[in-house]
Coordinates of C-alpha atoms in Angstrom, one line a residue:
X1 CA -50.9 -27.9 -11.1
X2 CA -47.1 -28.3 -13.5
X3 CA -45.4 -31.2 -11.7
X4 CA -42.6 -30.3 -14.6
X5 CA -42.7 -26.6 -12.5
X6 CA -42.6 -28.2 -8.9
X7 CA -40.0 -31.4 -9.0
X8 CA -36.8 -29.5 -9.0
X9 CA -38.8 -27.1 -5.6
X10 CA -39.8 -30.0 -4.1
X11 CA -35.8 -31.5 -4.6
X12 CA -34.7 -27.9 -3.2
X13 CA -37.4 -28.2 -0.7
X14 CA -36.5 -31.5 0.8
X15 CA -31.9 -30.7 0.5
X16 CA -32.9 -27.9 3.0
X17 CA -34.1 -29.7 5.2
X18 CA -31.8 -32.4 5.0
X19 CA -29.2 -29.7 6.0
X20 CA -31.1 -28.7 9.0
X21 CA -31.0 -32.3 10.0
X22 CA -27.7 -32.7 9.4
X23 CA -26.2 -29.1 10.9
X24 CA -28.5 -31.0 14.6
X25 CA -25.7 -33.8 15.0
X26 CA -23.2 -31.0 15.6
X27 CA -25.1 -29.7 19.4
X28 CA -24.7 -33.5 20.6
X29 CA -22.4 -32.7 23.7
X30 CA -20.9 -29.1 22.4
X31 CA -22.2 -26.0 24.1
X32 CA -25.9 -25.6 23.6
X33 CA -25.8 -21.3 23.0
X34 CA -22.2 -21.2 21.4
X35 CA -23.5 -24.0 18.7
X36 CA -27.9 -22.7 18.3
X37 CA -26.8 -19.6 18.3
X38 CA -23.6 -18.9 16.7
X39 CA -22.6 -21.8 15.2
X40 CA -19.3 -22.3 17.0
X41 CA -17.7 -19.5 15.2
X42 CA -16.9 -21.7 12.7
X43 CA -17.9 -20.6 9.2
X44 CA -15.3 -20.6 5.9
X45 CA -14.8 -17.6 3.7
X46 CA -17.9 -19.2 1.0
X47 CA -20.7 -19.4 3.7
X48 CA -19.9 -16.1 5.0
X49 CA -20.1 -14.3 1.5
X50 CA -23.3 -16.6 0.8
X51 CA -24.5 -15.9 4.0
X52 CA -24.4 -12.4 4.1
X53 CA -25.3 -11.9 0.3
X54 CA -28.7 -13.7 1.1
X55 CA -29.4 -12.8 4.3
X56 CA -29.8 -9.1 2.6
X57 CA -31.3 -10.7 -0.7
X58 CA -35.2 -10.7 0.3
X59 CA -38.2 -11.2 -1.9
X60 CA -38.1 -7.4 -2.5
X61 CA -34.5 -7.9 -4.7
X62 CA -36.6 -10.8 -6.6
X63 CA -39.8 -8.9 -7.2
X64 CA -39.7 -5.2 -6.4
X65 CA -36.6 -5.0 -8.2
X66 CA -36.9 -6.3 -11.0
X67 CA -40.2 -5.0 -11.3
X68 CA -38.9 -0.6 -10.8
X69 CA -36.5 -1.5 -13.4
X70 CA -39.4 -3.4 -15.8
X71 CA -41.1 0.8 -15.0
X72 CA -38.3 2.8 -15.0
X73 CA -36.3 1.2 -17.3
X74 CA -31.7 0.9 -16.9
X75 CA -31.2 3.8 -15.1
X76 CA -33.2 1.8 -12.0
X77 CA -30.3 -1.2 -12.8
X78 CA -27.9 1.3 -12.6
X79 CA -29.2 2.7 -9.3
X80 CA -29.4 -1.0 -8.3
X81 CA -25.8 -1.5 -8.1
X82 CA -25.2 1.1 -5.3
X83 CA -25.5 -2.0 -3.8
X84 CA -22.8 -3.7 -4.5
X85 CA -20.2 -3.2 -1.6
X86 CA -22.9 -4.1 0.5
X87 CA -20.3 -7.4 1.7
X88 CA -17.4 -5.2 1.8
X89 CA -18.5 -2.7 3.8
X90 CA -20.6 -4.6 6.2
X91 CA -17.5 -6.8 6.7
X92 CA -14.4 -4.8 6.7
X93 CA -16.4 -1.7 9.0
X94 CA -17.7 -4.8 11.2
X95 CA -15.4 -7.6 10.8
X96 CA -12.5 -8.4 12.0
X97 CA -12.8 -6.0 15.4
X98 CA -16.3 -7.3 15.5
X99 CA -15.0 -11.1 15.5
X100 CA -11.9 -10.3 18.5
X101 CA -14.0 -8.6 20.3
X102 CA -16.7 -11.1 19.8
X103 CA -15.2 -13.7 21.6
X104 CA -13.0 -11.7 24.3
X105 CA -16.4 -10.9 25.8
X106 CA -18.7 -14.5 24.6
X107 CA -20.7 -12.3 22.9
X108 CA -23.5 -14.3 20.4
X109 CA -25.8 -11.7 20.2
X110 CA -25.4 -8.3 19.4
X111 CA -27.0 -7.1 22.1
X112 CA -24.4 -8.9 23.8
X113 CA -22.1 -6.1 22.3
X114 CA -23.6 -3.4 23.0
X115 CA -23.3 -4.8 26.8
X116 CA -19.7 -5.4 26.7
X117 CA -19.7 -1.7 24.8
X118 CA -22.3 -0.3 26.4
X119 CA -22.7 -1.1 30.4
X120 CA -26.4 0.5 29.8
X121 CA -29.5 -1.9 30.6
X122 CA -31.5 0.2 28.6
X123 CA -29.3 -0.3 25.5
X124 CA -30.0 -3.9 25.8
X125 CA -33.9 -3.0 26.9
X126 CA -34.2 -1.0 23.8
X127 CA -32.2 -2.9 21.7
X128 CA -33.9 -6.0 22.2
X129 CA -37.5 -4.9 21.1
X130 CA -36.7 -3.6 18.3
X131 CA -34.9 -6.5 17.0
X132 CA -38.1 -8.6 17.9
X133 CA -41.1 -6.1 17.2
X134 CA -39.0 -5.0 13.4
X135 CA -37.8 -8.7 12.6
X136 CA -42.0 -10.7 13.5
X137 CA -43.0 -7.4 10.9
X138 CA -41.0 -8.5 8.4
X139 CA -41.0 -12.5 9.1
X140 CA -44.9 -11.5 8.2
X141 CA -44.1 -10.1 5.4
X142 CA -41.9 -12.6 3.9
X143 CA -44.0 -15.2 4.9
X144 CA -46.9 -14.0 2.5
X145 CA -44.1 -13.4 -0.3
X146 CA -43.8 -17.4 -0.2
X147 CA -47.2 -17.6 0.0
X148 CA -48.1 -16.1 -2.8
X149 CA -45.5 -16.9 -4.9
X150 CA -46.3 -20.5 -4.6
X151 CA -49.7 -19.8 -4.9
X152 CA -49.7 -18.5 -8.4
X153 CA -46.8 -20.4 -9.6
X154 CA -48.0 -23.4 -8.7
X155 CA -51.7 -23.8 -8.4
X156 CA -51.5 -24.0 -4.5
X157 CA -54.0 -22.3 -2.7
X158 CA -52.1 -19.7 -0.6
X159 CA -52.8 -21.2 2.6
X160 CA -51.3 -24.8 1.4
X161 CA -48.5 -22.2 -0.6
X162 CA -47.9 -20.7 3.2
X163 CA -48.1 -24.4 5.3
X164 CA -45.9 -25.6 2.9
X165 CA -43.2 -22.9 3.6
X166 CA -43.9 -22.1 7.1
X167 CA -43.2 -25.7 7.6
X168 CA -39.4 -26.6 5.6
X169 CA -38.9 -22.9 7.1
X170 CA -39.3 -23.6 11.0
X171 CA -38.4 -27.5 10.5
X172 CA -34.1 -26.7 9.6
X173 CA -34.2 -23.2 11.7
X174 CA -35.4 -25.3 14.9
X175 CA -33.7 -28.3 14.3
X176 CA -30.3 -26.7 13.4
X177 CA -29.8 -23.0 14.7
X178 CA -26.4 -20.9 13.1
X179 CA -25.2 -24.0 12.0
X180 CA -28.4 -24.9 9.5
X181 CA -29.1 -21.5 8.8
X182 CA -26.0 -20.3 8.1
X183 CA -25.7 -23.7 5.6
X184 CA -28.6 -23.3 4.5
X185 CA -27.8 -20.2 2.7
X186 CA -24.8 -21.2 1.3
X187 CA -27.1 -23.3 -0.9
X188 CA -29.5 -20.8 -1.3
X189 CA -27.1 -18.7 -2.5
X190 CA -26.0 -20.5 -5.5
X191 CA -29.7 -21.2 -6.2
X192 CA -29.7 -17.9 -6.7
X193 CA -27.0 -17.4 -9.1
X194 CA -28.4 -20.5 -11.2
X195 CA -31.9 -19.0 -11.5
X196 CA -30.8 -15.7 -12.1
X197 CA -28.3 -17.0 -14.5
X198 CA -30.6 -19.1 -16.4
X199 CA -33.5 -16.2 -16.4
X200 CA -31.3 -13.6 -17.9
X201 CA -30.2 -16.3 -20.3
X202 CA -33.5 -17.0 -21.4
X203 CA -33.9 -13.6 -21.9
X204 CA -31.2 -12.6 -24.5
X205 CA -32.2 -15.2 -26.8
X206 CA -36.0 -15.2 -26.6
X207 CA -35.1 -11.2 -27.7
X208 CA -32.3 -11.5 -30.2
X209 CA -30.1 -10.5 -28.2
X210 CA -29.0 -7.8 -26.3
X211 CA -29.0 -5.4 -28.8
X212 CA -32.6 -5.9 -30.2
X213 CA -33.5 -5.8 -27.1
X214 CA -32.4 -1.7 -26.1
X215 CA -33.5 -0.7 -29.5
X216 CA -37.8 -2.4 -29.1
X217 CA -36.3 -0.3 -25.5
X218 CA -36.0 2.8 -27.2
X219 CA -39.1 2.1 -29.2
X220 CA -41.5 1.9 -25.8
X221 CA -39.5 4.4 -24.7
X222 CA -36.7 6.6 -25.1
X223 CA -35.9 7.3 -21.6
X224 CA -36.4 3.3 -20.7
X225 CA -32.4 3.7 -21.7
X226 CA -31.6 7.2 -19.9
X227 CA -29.9 7.6 -16.8
X228 CA -32.7 9.3 -15.3
X229 CA -34.9 6.9 -16.3
X230 CA -38.8 6.9 -17.1
X231 CA -40.9 9.5 -15.6
X232 CA -37.2 11.1 -14.6
X233 CA -38.2 9.4 -10.4
X234 CA -34.0 8.8 -10.4
X235 CA -33.8 12.6 -8.6
X236 CA -30.4 13.8 -6.6
X237 CA -32.5 13.3 -3.6
X238 CA -33.8 10.0 -4.7
X239 CA -30.6 8.2 -5.3
X240 CA -29.0 9.8 -2.3
X241 CA -32.2 8.5 0.3
X242 CA -31.0 4.9 -1.8
X243 CA -28.1 4.6 -1.6
X244 CA -27.8 5.8 2.2
X245 CA -31.0 3.1 2.8
X246 CA -29.8 -0.2 1.3
X247 CA -26.2 0.1 0.8
X248 CA -24.4 2.4 3.5
X249 CA -26.9 1.2 6.2
X250 CA -27.4 -1.8 5.4
X251 CA -23.8 -2.3 8.3
X252 CA -26.4 -1.4 11.4
X253 CA -28.6 -4.8 9.9
X254 CA -28.2 -7.0 13.3
X255 CA -28.7 -10.1 11.1
X256 CA -25.9 -8.6 8.8
X257 CA -24.1 -7.7 12.2
X258 CA -24.3 -11.1 13.6
X259 CA -22.3 -13.0 10.8
X260 CA -19.0 -11.3 11.5
X261 CA -19.2 -13.2 14.9
X262 CA -19.5 -16.6 12.9
X263 CA -16.4 -16.9 10.9
X264 CA -13.4 -18.6 11.0
X265 CA -10.8 -17.0 10.8
X266 CA -8.8 -13.6 9.3
X267 CA -8.8 -15.6 5.9
X268 CA -12.1 -16.7 6.2
X269 CA -12.9 -13.5 6.3
X270 CA -11.1 -12.0 3.2
X271 CA -12.6 -14.5 1.2
X272 CA -16.1 -13.7 2.2
X273 CA -15.3 -9.9 1.2
X274 CA -14.4 -11.3 -2.3
X275 CA -16.9 -13.6 -3.1
X276 CA -19.8 -12.3 -1.6
X277 CA -18.8 -9.1 -3.4
X278 CA -18.8 -10.9 -6.6
X279 CA -21.8 -13.4 -5.9
X280 CA -23.5 -9.7 -4.7
X281 CA -22.8 -8.1 -8.4
X282 CA -23.7 -11.1 -10.2
X283 CA -27.3 -11.2 -8.6
X284 CA -28.3 -7.3 -8.8
X285 CA -27.2 -7.3 -12.1
X286 CA -28.2 -10.1 -13.2
X287 CA -32.2 -9.3 -11.6
X288 CA -32.5 -5.9 -11.8
X289 CA -31.4 -6.0 -15.7
X290 CA -33.6 -9.0 -16.1
X291 CA -36.8 -7.4 -14.9
X292 CA -35.7 -3.8 -16.6
X293 CA -34.7 -6.1 -20.3
X294 CA -38.4 -7.8 -19.9
X295 CA -40.5 -4.9 -20.5
X296 CA -39.5 -6.1 -24.3
X297 CA -40.1 -8.8 -24.2
X298 CA -43.5 -8.3 -22.1
X299 CA -44.1 -4.4 -23.1
X300 CA -48.1 -4.9 -21.9
X301 CA -47.5 -5.3 -18.2
X302 CA -50.3 -4.1 -15.6
X303 CA -48.6 -3.8 -12.6
X304 CA -44.6 -4.2 -12.4
X305 CA -44.6 -6.6 -10.0
X306 CA -45.7 -9.6 -11.9
X307 CA -43.2 -9.6 -14.1
X308 CA -40.6 -11.9 -12.9
X309 CA -43.0 -14.8 -12.8
X310 CA -44.5 -14.0 -16.0
X311 CA -41.5 -13.8 -17.4
X312 CA -39.8 -17.3 -16.3
X313 CA -43.1 -18.5 -17.8
X314 CA -42.2 -17.4 -21.5
X315 CA -39.1 -18.2 -21.5
X316 CA -37.7 -20.7 -19.5
X317 CA -39.3 -24.6 -20.5
X318 CA -40.9 -25.9 -17.1
X319 CA -38.5 -27.5 -15.2
X320 CA -36.2 -24.6 -15.9
X321 CA -38.4 -22.5 -14.3
X322 CA -39.1 -24.6 -11.7
X323 CA -35.5 -24.2 -10.0
X324 CA -35.6 -20.2 -10.9
X325 CA -38.6 -20.6 -9.0
X326 CA -36.7 -21.7 -6.3
X327 CA -34.4 -18.4 -6.1
X328 CA -37.4 -16.0 -4.5
X329 CA -38.2 -18.5 -2.5
X330 CA -34.3 -19.0 -1.6
X331 CA -34.0 -15.5 -0.7
X332 CA -37.2 -15.6 1.2
X333 CA -36.3 -18.4 3.0
X334 CA -33.0 -17.3 4.1
X335 CA -34.6 -13.3 5.1
X336 CA -36.7 -14.9 7.2
X337 CA -33.7 -18.1 8.9
X338 CA -31.3 -15.2 9.8
X339 CA -34.4 -13.5 11.6
X340 CA -35.7 -15.5 13.2
X341 CA -32.9 -17.4 14.7
X342 CA -31.5 -14.1 15.9
X343 CA -35.2 -13.2 17.7
X344 CA -35.0 -16.7 19.8
X345 CA -31.4 -15.9 20.7
X346 CA -32.9 -12.0 21.6
X347 CA -35.8 -13.7 23.7
X348 CA -33.5 -16.4 25.4
X349 CA -30.2 -15.4 26.2
X350 CA -30.7 -11.4 26.1
X351 CA -33.9 -10.8 27.8
X352 CA -34.0 -14.5 29.7
X353 CA -30.7 -15.1 31.0
X354 CA -30.3 -11.1 32.3
X355 CA -33.9 -10.3 33.8
X356 CA -36.1 -12.9 34.0
X357 CA -33.7 -15.6 35.5
X358 CA -31.0 -13.5 37.7
X359 CA -30.1 -16.8 40.1
X360 CA -29.1 -19.0 36.4
X361 CA -31.1 -22.1 37.9
X362 CA -30.0 -25.4 35.7
X363 CA -29.3 -23.4 32.6
X364 CA -27.8 -26.4 31.2
X365 CA -31.8 -27.7 30.8
X366 CA -33.3 -24.8 30.2
X367 CA -32.1 -22.6 27.8
X368 CA -31.9 -25.3 24.3
X369 CA -35.5 -26.1 25.9
X370 CA -36.5 -22.2 26.2
X371 CA -34.2 -21.4 22.2
X372 CA -35.9 -24.1 20.5
X373 CA -39.6 -23.1 22.3
X374 CA -38.9 -19.6 21.5
X375 CA -38.1 -20.1 18.1
X376 CA -41.0 -22.7 17.5
X377 CA -43.3 -20.1 19.1
X378 CA -42.1 -17.0 16.7
X379 CA -42.3 -18.9 13.9
X380 CA -46.8 -20.3 14.8
X381 CA -46.9 -16.4 15.7
X382 CA -45.6 -15.3 12.0
X383 CA -47.9 -18.0 10.4
X384 CA -50.8 -17.3 12.1
X385 CA -50.4 -13.6 11.8
X386 CA -49.5 -14.6 7.7
X387 CA -53.2 -16.4 7.5
X388 CA -54.9 -12.8 7.3
X389 CA -52.8 -10.6 6.4
X390 CA -52.6 -6.9 7.6
X391 CA -53.3 -4.2 6.1
X392 CA -50.1 -1.7 5.7
X393 CA -47.9 -4.6 5.3
X394 CA -46.0 -3.0 3.0
X395 CA -45.5 0.0 5.4
X396 CA -44.5 -2.6 8.2
X397 CA -42.1 -3.6 6.6
X398 CA -39.8 -0.6 5.6
X399 CA -40.7 1.1 8.8
X400 CA -39.0 -2.1 10.3
X401 CA -35.7 -1.9 7.9
X402 CA -35.3 1.3 7.9
X403 CA -36.0 1.1 11.9
X404 CA -33.5 -1.0 12.5
X405 CA -30.6 0.8 10.6
X406 CA -31.9 3.6 12.5
X407 CA -31.7 1.9 15.8
X408 CA -28.3 0.0 15.3
X409 CA -26.2 1.5 13.2
X410 CA -24.0 4.2 15.2
X411 CA -24.1 2.1 18.2
X412 CA -22.4 -0.9 16.6
X413 CA -19.9 1.5 14.4
X414 CA -18.8 4.3 16.9
X415 CA -18.5 1.6 19.8
X416 CA -16.0 -0.2 17.5
X417 CA -14.1 3.9 16.8
X418 CA -15.2 6.0 19.1
X419 CA -13.4 5.6 22.7
X420 CA -15.4 8.8 24.0
X421 CA -18.7 6.2 23.0
X422 CA -20.4 5.9 25.8
X423 CA -24.2 4.4 26.9
X424 CA -26.3 7.5 28.0
X425 CA -25.0 9.1 24.1
X426 CA -26.0 5.2 22.1
X427 CA -29.8 5.5 24.2
X428 CA -30.0 8.6 22.9
X429 CA -28.6 7.9 19.1
X430 CA -31.3 5.2 19.6
X431 CA -34.0 6.6 20.9
X432 CA -33.9 10.0 18.8
X433 CA -33.3 8.1 15.3
X434 CA -36.4 5.4 15.8
X435 CA -38.4 8.9 17.3
X436 CA -37.5 11.1 14.2
X437 CA -38.2 7.9 11.6
X438 CA -41.2 6.6 12.7
X439 CA -43.3 10.8 12.9
X440 CA -41.4 11.2 9.2
X441 CA -42.5 7.6 7.5
X442 CA -45.9 7.9 9.1
X443 CA -46.5 11.1 8.2
X444 CA -45.0 11.0 4.9
X445 CA -43.0 13.5 5.5
X446 CA -40.1 14.3 2.8
X447 CA -37.1 16.8 4.5
X448 CA -35.4 17.5 0.7
X449 CA -37.3 15.2 -0.9
X450 CA -35.3 12.7 1.4
X451 CA -36.4 9.8 2.2
X452 CA -36.9 9.2 6.3
X453 CA -33.8 7.1 7.2
X454 CA -31.6 10.4 5.7
X455 CA -32.4 12.8 8.4
X456 CA -32.9 9.7 10.9
X457 CA -29.3 8.5 10.8
X458 CA -28.5 12.2 11.2
X459 CA -29.9 13.0 14.0
X460 CA -28.9 10.3 15.7
X461 CA -25.6 10.5 15.1
X462 CA -25.6 13.9 16.4
X463 CA -27.6 13.0 19.3
X464 CA -24.6 10.2 20.1
X465 CA -21.8 12.7 20.2
X466 CA -23.7 15.8 21.8
X467 CA -24.6 13.1 24.6
X468 CA -21.4 11.5 24.2
X469 CA -19.7 14.4 24.8
X470 CA -21.7 15.9 27.9
X471 CA -21.6 12.8 30.1
X472 CA -19.0 10.9 31.8
X473 CA -16.5 8.5 29.3
X474 CA -17.2 5.0 29.7
X475 CA -15.5 3.0 31.9
X476 CA -11.8 2.7 31.8
X477 CA -11.8 -0.6 31.9
X478 CA -14.4 -0.7 28.4
X479 CA -12.0 1.4 26.2
X480 CA -8.5 -1.3 27.2
X481 CA -11.2 -4.0 25.9
X482 CA -12.1 -1.6 22.9
X483 CA -9.4 -0.3 21.8
X484 CA -7.3 -3.5 22.0
X485 CA -6.1 -4.4 18.5

């Protein structure tokens, strides 16, 4: 085991645990639900920006994306920059109106917002089940990614890496709740920036500058520096699908949308949009450019997914490689903690309070205990599933990501901006979207060469509008609530 490599990682893990214990102190004497699940809506602009970027950035951003850039070339770097406006879209489309209405109805979960808008039990139940199943699938993938990263880079066994990684995430999430999640996300965003910048600088130095690296790519394959990329993979249907899946559709991800509940004021929102867009641009450009240029440094990689750890060991001194190792670790942890706290909120707040405890007896005692217990149980179940990685886990991850968009995008967006939107329309959109996405993904059907998310969202939108127009309009009280500025 390389101690120089491990030391920065252990320092980082100690820091995030310290943040969790610090955040846990804020729960004393306050409203547990408001604090644990939404952090008393106290995020400033920097924390808002960093938690959005960190929540969206996952293991695939540091491993899969650069691996694709290594294989396809600079055209993939250009394509990856499609993700640049994700923070601007999420906060711009949802942010202000979401926050205002969430405060009016005291919403702390996405399903609280859906109930306030549609007054439909089935919309809430379907949304809750989708969140829990999708988050479990994606968290298993992230746990496996974190364990594999530690196994590859440090010499720990897979099980040792898994327990070290999982224990840290579970501890700070259970102890600190939402406040710990967003504060550690801010720390993780900074670590990701430092790690990405260090790796890209190391590549440029090792390759004698950008012009020489570009020349080496041309020698390997001229298409590596063309917009269409090696293999002519970047076709128009693929680009459109990618734009929908990783940019526009991100507005419908519940764990990203939830961040719009928790910021402090309009000033924080505006700062969050600016800082988040800049940070997102730097990360996306740096990570994918490192992968593409890395082919000139290590041209013979048989597995592109190994390019980032290999470059780390090749161009950086061990202690700095340890800093970079913390960067993908941060990306993985920031995705898991957000999904873990929201899955717990869905079980306790949306399902237990609404349907399993109608008399609402002794809530002041039950809710804190149940929330902490659910968070711990969910995390433990994911850990146990990751001990024996299931087959088709990559397919499950992609299905979960697109499935969340197919279920939530139109109910969230149209619920805010279309006064005629109603419960039957939202339910029709959710059901048709997820069924279409599941069928197309399961059988690998690509209509006109498009990814399954494009026809699924189109069908969901059509079903929403048609059913809403054919069924009674929402109550005037609901329309007044959501139409007010």
